Backbone as a chain_set.jsonl record, in Angstrom:
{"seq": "XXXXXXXXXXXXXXXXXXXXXXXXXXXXXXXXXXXXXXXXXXXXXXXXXXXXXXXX", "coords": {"N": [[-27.072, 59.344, 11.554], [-27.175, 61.566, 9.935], [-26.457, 63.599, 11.438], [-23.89, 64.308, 11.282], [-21.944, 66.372, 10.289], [-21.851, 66.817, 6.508], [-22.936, 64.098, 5.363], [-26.146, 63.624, 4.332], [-29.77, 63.426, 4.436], [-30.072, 61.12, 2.084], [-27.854, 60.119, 1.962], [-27.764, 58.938, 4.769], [-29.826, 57.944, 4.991], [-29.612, 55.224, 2.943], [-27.223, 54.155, 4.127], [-28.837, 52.968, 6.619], [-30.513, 51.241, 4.851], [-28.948, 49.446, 3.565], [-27.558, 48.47, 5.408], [-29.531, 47.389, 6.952], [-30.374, 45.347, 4.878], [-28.126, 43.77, 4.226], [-27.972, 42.367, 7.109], [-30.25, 40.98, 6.785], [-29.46, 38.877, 5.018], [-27.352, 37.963, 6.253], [-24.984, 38.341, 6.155], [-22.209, 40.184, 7.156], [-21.428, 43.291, 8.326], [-17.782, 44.724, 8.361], [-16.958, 46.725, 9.271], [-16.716, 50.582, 9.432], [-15.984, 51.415, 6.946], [-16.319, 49.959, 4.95], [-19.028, 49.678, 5.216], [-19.856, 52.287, 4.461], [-18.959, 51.695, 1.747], [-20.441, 49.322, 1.149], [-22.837, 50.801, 0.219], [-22.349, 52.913, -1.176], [-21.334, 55.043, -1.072], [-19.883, 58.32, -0.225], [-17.48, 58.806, 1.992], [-16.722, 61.455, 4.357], [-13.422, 62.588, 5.504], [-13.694, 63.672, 8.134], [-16.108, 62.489, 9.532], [-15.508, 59.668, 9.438], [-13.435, 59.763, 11.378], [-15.494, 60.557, 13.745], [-16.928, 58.595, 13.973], [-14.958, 56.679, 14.533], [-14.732, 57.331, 16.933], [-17.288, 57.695, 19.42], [-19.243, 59.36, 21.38], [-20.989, 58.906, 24.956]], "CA": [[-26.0, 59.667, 10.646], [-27.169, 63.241, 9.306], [-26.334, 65.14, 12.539], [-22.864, 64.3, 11.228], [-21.649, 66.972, 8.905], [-21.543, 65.805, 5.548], [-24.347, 62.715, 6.057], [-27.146, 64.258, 4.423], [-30.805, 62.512, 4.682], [-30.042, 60.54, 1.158], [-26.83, 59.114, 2.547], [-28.327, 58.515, 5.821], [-31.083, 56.854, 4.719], [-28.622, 54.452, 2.528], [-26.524, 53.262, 5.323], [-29.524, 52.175, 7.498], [-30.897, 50.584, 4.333], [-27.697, 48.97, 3.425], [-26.883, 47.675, 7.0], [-30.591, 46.249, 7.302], [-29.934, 44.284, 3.675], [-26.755, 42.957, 5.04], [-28.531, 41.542, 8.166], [-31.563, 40.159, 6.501], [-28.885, 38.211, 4.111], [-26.575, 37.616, 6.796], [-23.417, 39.475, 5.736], [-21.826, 41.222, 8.298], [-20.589, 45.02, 7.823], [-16.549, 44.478, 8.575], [-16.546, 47.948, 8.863], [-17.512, 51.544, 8.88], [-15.322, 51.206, 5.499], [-17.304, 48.78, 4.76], [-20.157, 50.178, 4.924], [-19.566, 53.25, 3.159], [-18.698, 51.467, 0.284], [-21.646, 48.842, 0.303], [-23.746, 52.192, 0.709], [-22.171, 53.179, -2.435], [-21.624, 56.476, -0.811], [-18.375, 58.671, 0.137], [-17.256, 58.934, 3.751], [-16.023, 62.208, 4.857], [-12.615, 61.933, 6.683], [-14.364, 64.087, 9.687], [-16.929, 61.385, 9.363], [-14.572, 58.715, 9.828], [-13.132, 60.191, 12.917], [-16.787, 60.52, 14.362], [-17.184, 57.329, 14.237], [-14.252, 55.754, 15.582], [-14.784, 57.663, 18.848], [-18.322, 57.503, 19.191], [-19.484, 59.796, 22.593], [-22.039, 58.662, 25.321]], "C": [[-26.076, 61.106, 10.154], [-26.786, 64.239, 10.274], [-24.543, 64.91, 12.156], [-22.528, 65.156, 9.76], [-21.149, 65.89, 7.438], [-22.09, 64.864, 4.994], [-25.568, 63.851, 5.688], [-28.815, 62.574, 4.759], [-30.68, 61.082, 3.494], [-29.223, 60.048, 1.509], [-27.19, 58.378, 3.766], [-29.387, 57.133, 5.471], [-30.135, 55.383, 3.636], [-28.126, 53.569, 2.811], [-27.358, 52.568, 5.995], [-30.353, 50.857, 5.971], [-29.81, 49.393, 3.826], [-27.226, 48.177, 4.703], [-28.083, 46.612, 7.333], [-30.609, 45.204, 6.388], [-29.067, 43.519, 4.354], [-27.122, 41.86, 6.11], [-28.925, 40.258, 7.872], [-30.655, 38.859, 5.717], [-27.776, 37.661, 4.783], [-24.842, 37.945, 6.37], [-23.272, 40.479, 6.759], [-21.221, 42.266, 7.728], [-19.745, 44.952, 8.578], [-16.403, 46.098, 9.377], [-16.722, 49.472, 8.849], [-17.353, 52.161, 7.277], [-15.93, 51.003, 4.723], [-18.721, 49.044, 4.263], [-20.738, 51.195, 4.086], [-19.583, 53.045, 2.022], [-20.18, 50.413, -0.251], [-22.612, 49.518, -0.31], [-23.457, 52.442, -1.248], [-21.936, 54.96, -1.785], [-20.25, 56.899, -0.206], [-18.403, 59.116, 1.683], [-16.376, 60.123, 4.298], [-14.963, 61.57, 5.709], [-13.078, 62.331, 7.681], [-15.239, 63.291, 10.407], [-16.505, 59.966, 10.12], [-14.479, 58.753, 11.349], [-14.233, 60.025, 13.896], [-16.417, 59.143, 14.736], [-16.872, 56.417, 14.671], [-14.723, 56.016, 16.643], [-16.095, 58.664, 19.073], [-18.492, 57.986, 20.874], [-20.718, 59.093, 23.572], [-22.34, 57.744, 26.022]], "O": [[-25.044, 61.758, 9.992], [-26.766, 65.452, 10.066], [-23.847, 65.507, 12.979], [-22.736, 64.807, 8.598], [-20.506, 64.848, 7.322], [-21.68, 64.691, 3.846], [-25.912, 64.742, 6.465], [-28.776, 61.391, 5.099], [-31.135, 60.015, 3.904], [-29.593, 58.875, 1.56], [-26.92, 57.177, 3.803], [-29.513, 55.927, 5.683], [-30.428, 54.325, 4.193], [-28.195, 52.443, 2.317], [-26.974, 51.416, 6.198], [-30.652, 49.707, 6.293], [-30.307, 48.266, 3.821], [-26.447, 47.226, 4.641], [-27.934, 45.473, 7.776], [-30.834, 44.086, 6.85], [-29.442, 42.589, 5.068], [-26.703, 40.703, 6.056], [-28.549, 39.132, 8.197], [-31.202, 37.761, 5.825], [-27.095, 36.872, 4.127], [-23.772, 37.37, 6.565], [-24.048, 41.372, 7.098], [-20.536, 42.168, 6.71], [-20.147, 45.038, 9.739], [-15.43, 46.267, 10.111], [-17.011, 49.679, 7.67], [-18.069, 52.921, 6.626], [-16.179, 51.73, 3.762], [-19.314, 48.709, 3.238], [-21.686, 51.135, 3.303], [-20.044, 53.82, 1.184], [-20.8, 50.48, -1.313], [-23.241, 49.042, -1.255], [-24.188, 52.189, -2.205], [-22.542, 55.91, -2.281], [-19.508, 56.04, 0.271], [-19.305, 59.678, 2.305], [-15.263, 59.798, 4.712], [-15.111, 60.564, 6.403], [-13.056, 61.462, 8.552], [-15.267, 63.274, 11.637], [-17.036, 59.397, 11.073], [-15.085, 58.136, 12.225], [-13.977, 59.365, 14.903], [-15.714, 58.756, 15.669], [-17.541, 55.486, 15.121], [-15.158, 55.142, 17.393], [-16.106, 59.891, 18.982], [-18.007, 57.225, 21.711], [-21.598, 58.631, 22.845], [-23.514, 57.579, 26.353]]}, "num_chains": 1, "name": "protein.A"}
């Protein structure tokens, strides 16, 4: 997540902690929306975009 402008290490680190909670508790992340918000953290729109269309 941090090689994405915007996504520093404190947000980064967030999301993976936030997505592994979710798991462990069985709650699925709907979302990259979703996630953002369980995160508690703001989602660049450039961010966004990334993420729909994900290279590789």
């Amino acid at each position: 997540f941090n090689s994405i402008p915007g996504i520093g290490n404190k947000t980064a680190w967030a999301l993976v902690s936030t997505r592994a909670k979710s798991l462990s508790k069985d709650r699925p992340i709907r979302s990259t929306e979703h996630l953002f918000s369980e995160a508690e953290a703001h989602l660049p729109d450039h961010a966004r975009e990334i993420l729909k269309h994900p290279t590789g």
